[in-house]
Every structure is written in structure tokens, then in C-alpha cells.
PDB file of C-alpha atoms in Angstrom:
ATOM      1  CA  MET A 730     -12.648  19.549 -12.776  1.00 53.00           C
ATOM      2  CA  SER A 731     -15.847  17.441 -12.013  1.00 64.00           C
ATOM      3  CA  VAL A 732     -17.120  15.939  -9.182  1.00 67.00           C
ATOM      4  CA  PHE A 733     -17.414  12.589 -11.148  1.00 78.00           C
ATOM      5  CA  ASP A 734     -14.040  12.088 -12.636  1.00 89.00           C
ATOM      6  CA  ARG A 735     -12.307   9.343 -11.228  1.00 89.00           C
ATOM      7  CA  LYS A 736      -9.070  11.128  -9.391  1.00 90.00           C
ATOM      8  CA  SER A 737     -11.395  13.455  -7.765  1.00 92.00           C
ATOM      9  CA  GLN A 738     -13.317  10.006  -6.173  1.00 93.00           C
ATOM     10  CA  ARG A 739     -10.438   8.871  -5.148  1.00 93.00           C
ATOM     11  CA  MET A 740      -9.043  11.721  -3.569  1.00 93.00           C
ATOM     12  CA  ARG A 741     -12.219  12.058  -1.308  1.00 93.00           C
ATOM     13  CA  ARG A 742     -12.475   7.920  -0.872  1.00 93.00           C
ATOM     14  CA  HIS A 743      -8.645   8.764  -0.035  1.00 94.00           C
ATOM     15  CA  THR A 744      -9.523  11.400   2.685  1.00 94.00           C
ATOM     16  CA  ARG A 745     -12.657   9.607   4.319  1.00 92.00           C
ATOM     17  CA  ILE A 746     -10.348   6.694   4.581  1.00 93.00           C
ATOM     18  CA  ARG A 747      -7.392   9.019   6.316  1.00 92.00           C
ATOM     19  CA  LYS A 748      -9.759  10.260   8.650  1.00 92.00           C
ATOM     20  CA  LYS A 749     -10.098   7.063  10.976  1.00 91.00           C
ATOM     21  CA  VAL A 750      -6.883   5.157   9.748  1.00 92.00           C
ATOM     22  CA  SER A 751      -3.544   6.448  11.801  1.00 92.00           C
ATOM     23  CA  GLY A 752      -0.326   4.074  12.425  1.00 92.00           C
ATOM     24  CA  THR A 753       1.582   3.782  15.462  1.00 90.00           C
ATOM     25  CA  ALA A 754       4.830   2.367  16.219  1.00 89.00           C
ATOM     26  CA  GLU A 755       2.980  -1.085  17.148  1.00 91.00           C
ATOM     27  CA  ARG A 756       0.861  -1.292  14.802  1.00 95.00           C
ATOM     28  CA  PRO A 757       2.029   1.173  11.766  1.00 97.00           C
ATOM     29  CA  ARG A 758       0.042   2.153   8.859  1.00 96.00           C
ATOM     30  CA  PHE A 759       0.655   0.023   5.509  1.00 97.00           C
ATOM     31  CA  CYS A 760       0.189   2.597   2.793  1.00 96.00           C
ATOM     32  CA  VAL A 761      -0.222   1.284  -0.694  1.00 97.00           C
ATOM     33  CA  SER A 762      -0.035   3.682  -4.240  1.00 96.00           C
ATOM     34  CA  ILE A 763       0.031   2.981  -7.293  1.00 94.00           C
ATOM     35  CA  THR A 764       0.981   5.362 -10.181  1.00 93.00           C
ATOM     36  CA  THR A 765       0.904   4.492 -14.022  1.00 90.00           C
ATOM     37  CA  ASN A 766       4.340   3.162 -13.861  1.00 94.00           C
ATOM     38  CA  HIS A 767       5.136   2.276 -10.500  1.00 96.00           C
ATOM     39  CA  ILE A 768       4.049   0.879  -6.759  1.00 97.00           C
ATOM     40  CA  TYR A 769       4.844   1.835  -3.581  1.00 97.00           C
ATOM     41  CA  CYS A 770       4.319   0.377  -0.473  1.00 97.00           C
ATOM     42  CA  GLN A 771       5.003   1.784   3.118  1.00 97.00           C
ATOM     43  CA  PHE A 772       5.158   1.308   6.312  1.00 97.00           C
ATOM     44  CA  ILE A 773       4.147   4.411   8.543  1.00 96.00           C
ATOM     45  CA  ASP A 774       4.133   5.259  12.051  1.00 96.00           C
ATOM     46  CA  ASP A 775       1.903   8.585  12.148  1.00 94.00           C
ATOM     47  CA  VAL A 776       3.140   9.773  16.029  1.00 94.00           C
ATOM     48  CA  THR A 777       6.469  10.534  14.960  1.00 94.00           C
ATOM     49  CA  GLY A 778       6.061  10.952  11.388  1.00 94.00           C
ATOM     50  CA  ARG A 779       8.557   8.192  10.633  1.00 95.00           C
ATOM     51  CA  THR A 780       8.644   5.412   7.579  1.00 96.00           C
ATOM     52  CA  LEU A 781       9.417   2.367   9.256  1.00 96.00           C
ATOM     53  CA  ALA A 782      10.120   0.262   6.085  1.00 96.00           C
ATOM     54  CA  ASN A 783       9.904   0.937   2.308  1.00 96.00           C
ATOM     55  CA  THR A 784       9.455  -1.137  -0.987  1.00 97.00           C
ATOM     56  CA  SER A 785       8.898  -0.230  -4.356  1.00 97.00           C
ATOM     57  CA  SER A 786       8.800  -1.503  -7.856  1.00 96.00           C
ATOM     58  CA  LEU A 787      11.669   0.136  -8.500  1.00 96.00           C
ATOM     59  CA  SER A 788      13.875  -1.565  -5.712  1.00 96.00           C
ATOM     60  CA  ALA A 789      16.505  -4.248  -6.706  1.00 95.00           C
ATOM     61  CA  GLN A 790      14.601  -7.108  -5.348  1.00 94.00           C
ATOM     62  CA  PHE A 791      12.005  -6.182  -7.471  1.00 96.00           C
ATOM     63  CA  LYS A 792      14.009  -5.766 -10.430  1.00 95.00           C
ATOM     64  CA  ALA A 793      15.953  -8.653  -9.852  1.00 95.00           C
ATOM     65  CA  GLU A 794      12.992 -10.854 -10.594  1.00 93.00           C
ATOM     66  CA  ASN A 795      12.484  -9.400 -13.694  1.00 93.00           C
ATOM     67  CA  ALA A 796       8.812  -8.349 -12.779  1.00 92.00           C
ATOM     68  CA  ARG A 797       6.268  -5.567 -13.817  1.00 93.00           C
ATOM     69  CA  PRO A 798       4.338  -3.691 -12.005  1.00 93.00           C
ATOM     70  CA  ASN A 799       0.864  -5.407 -13.014  1.00 94.00           C
ATOM     71  CA  MET A 800      -1.060  -8.342 -11.497  1.00 95.00           C
ATOM     72  CA  ASP A 801       1.833 -10.455 -10.406  1.00 96.00           C
ATOM     73  CA  GLY A 802       4.207  -8.111  -9.990  1.00 96.00           C
ATOM     74  CA  ALA A 803       1.882  -6.559  -7.475  1.00 97.00           C
ATOM     75  CA  ALA A 804       1.419 -10.098  -5.289  1.00 97.00           C
ATOM     76  CA  LEU A 805       5.804 -10.252  -5.693  1.00 97.00           C
ATOM     77  CA  LEU A 806       5.829  -6.229  -4.050  1.00 97.00           C
ATOM     78  CA  GLY A 807       3.226  -7.684  -0.997  1.00 97.00           C
ATOM     79  CA  LYS A 808       5.736 -10.660  -0.447  1.00 97.00           C
ATOM     80  CA  LEU A 809       8.736  -8.206  -0.271  1.00 97.00           C
ATOM     81  CA  ALA A 810       6.964  -5.869   1.520  1.00 97.00           C
ATOM     82  CA  ALA A 811       6.132  -8.158   4.500  1.00 97.00           C
ATOM     83  CA  GLU A 812       9.667  -9.519   4.362  1.00 97.00           C
ATOM     84  CA  ALA A 813      10.712  -5.469   4.964  1.00 97.00           C
ATOM     85  CA  ALA A 814       8.255  -5.741   7.810  1.00 97.00           C
ATOM     86  CA  LYS A 815       9.198  -8.570   9.300  1.00 96.00           C
ATOM     87  CA  ALA A 816      12.767  -7.293   8.943  1.00 96.00           C
ATOM     88  CA  ALA A 817      11.553  -3.864  10.942  1.00 95.00           C
ATOM     89  CA  ASN A 818      10.032  -5.936  13.591  1.00 95.00           C
ATOM     90  CA  VAL A 819       6.274  -4.865  12.713  1.00 95.00           C
ATOM     91  CA  THR A 820       3.967  -7.972  12.466  1.00 95.00           C
ATOM     92  CA  GLU A 821       0.299  -6.010  12.497  1.00 96.00           C
ATOM     93  CA  VAL A 822      -0.611  -3.471  10.453  1.00 96.00           C
ATOM     94  CA  VAL A 823      -3.487  -1.095   9.216  1.00 96.00           C
ATOM     95  CA  PHE A 824      -4.118  -1.136   5.504  1.00 96.00           C
ATOM     96  CA  ASP A 825      -4.328   2.213   4.241  1.00 95.00           C
ATOM     97  CA  ARG A 826      -5.069   1.800   0.365  1.00 93.00           C
ATOM     98  CA  SER A 827      -4.952   5.720  -0.329  1.00 93.00           C
ATOM     99  CA  GLY A 828      -8.803   5.494  -1.740  1.00 93.00           C
ATOM    100  CA  TYR A 829      -7.683   3.235  -4.177  1.00 94.00           C
ATOM    101  CA  LYS A 830     -10.566   0.400  -4.861  1.00 93.00           C
ATOM    102  CA  TYR A 831      -9.899  -3.150  -2.791  1.00 96.00           C
ATOM    103  CA  HIS A 832      -9.338  -5.102  -6.297  1.00 95.00           C
ATOM    104  CA  GLY A 833      -6.740  -5.504  -8.724  1.00 96.00           C
ATOM    105  CA  ARG A 834      -3.259  -4.996  -7.686  1.00 96.00           C
ATOM    106  CA  ILE A 835      -4.417  -3.392  -4.393  1.00 97.00           C
ATOM    107  CA  LYS A 836      -6.052  -6.922  -3.355  1.00 97.00           C
ATOM    108  CA  ALA A 837      -2.990  -8.873  -4.954  1.00 97.00           C
ATOM    109  CA  ILE A 838      -0.533  -6.403  -2.511  1.00 98.00           C
ATOM    110  CA  ALA A 839      -3.024  -7.333   0.719  1.00 97.00           C
ATOM    111  CA  GLU A 840      -3.546 -10.755   0.033  1.00 97.00           C
ATOM    112  CA  ALA A 841       0.148 -11.934  -0.353  1.00 97.00           C
ATOM    113  CA  ALA A 842       1.352  -9.604   2.626  1.00 97.00           C
ATOM    114  CA  ARG A 843      -0.953 -11.692   4.757  1.00 97.00           C
ATOM    115  CA  ALA A 844       0.305 -14.747   3.281  1.00 97.00           C
ATOM    116  CA  ASN A 845       3.598 -13.686   4.227  1.00 96.00           C
ATOM    117  CA  GLY A 846       2.809 -13.297   8.032  1.00 94.00           C
ATOM    118  CA  LEU A 847       1.144  -9.846   8.110  1.00 96.00           C
ATOM    119  CA  LYS A 848      -1.573  -9.108  10.310  1.00 95.00           C
ATOM    120  CA  PHE A 849      -4.244  -6.225   9.053  1.00 90.00           C
TER     121      PHE A 849
END
């Protein structure tokens, strides 16, 4: 595996980010993960190791909208994630983009979550 292939570059960025980003109960880590077919969002308290809320493109709400995990679906998922966070009494988060560059679906999720009341 080359030092310059995409996966290893993302993993290096992810490691660098995780050294600095940690979630607490008051301000959990908003972790976003993207695979080729799905998008996952979690709100994690790293102190206790608990997931406070989560949503994904596999959830019933996402599927009810007949959305796909593209840019429009990512915006919908950001909205659903913000609603799930509000239900768990979370208003402020630390954004963990998991080494992905801040553009495309990651940016759409973050902006939709901000627009629906989450503070980063």
C-alpha cells in the first residue's frame, strides 16, 4: 500500500484529528462516517464511551423520504441527526469528520445540522 493512496491519506488525517477532538457528555463528538453505500452519524461521549444518539441512511425516517446517500440525502441526514441530538438533549457538539475532507456530503451534513440548531 502506497503512502499516497486515498485510504491511507484519510486514515492519517483521521488519526491527526482524533488526537485533538474528544467528546464529553455536555459536548459530544458528532462523528460522521461514509461508506460507498451508506452514511452514518453518531453523537459520542468519549469519557464514558457511550453513543448518545445516532442515525444513518439505513434508518426508517431516511427511507421514508425515499432519499439516497448523495448530496440531497446527506442534507436530510444532517437534519435527522440534529433532531436526534435534540431528543437526547444535545445542543453543542464537536465535529469529527473522520478524516474525510470538508466538502461534498460531509459539508452538506454539517451545514444541515447547523441550520437545524446544532452548534459546532
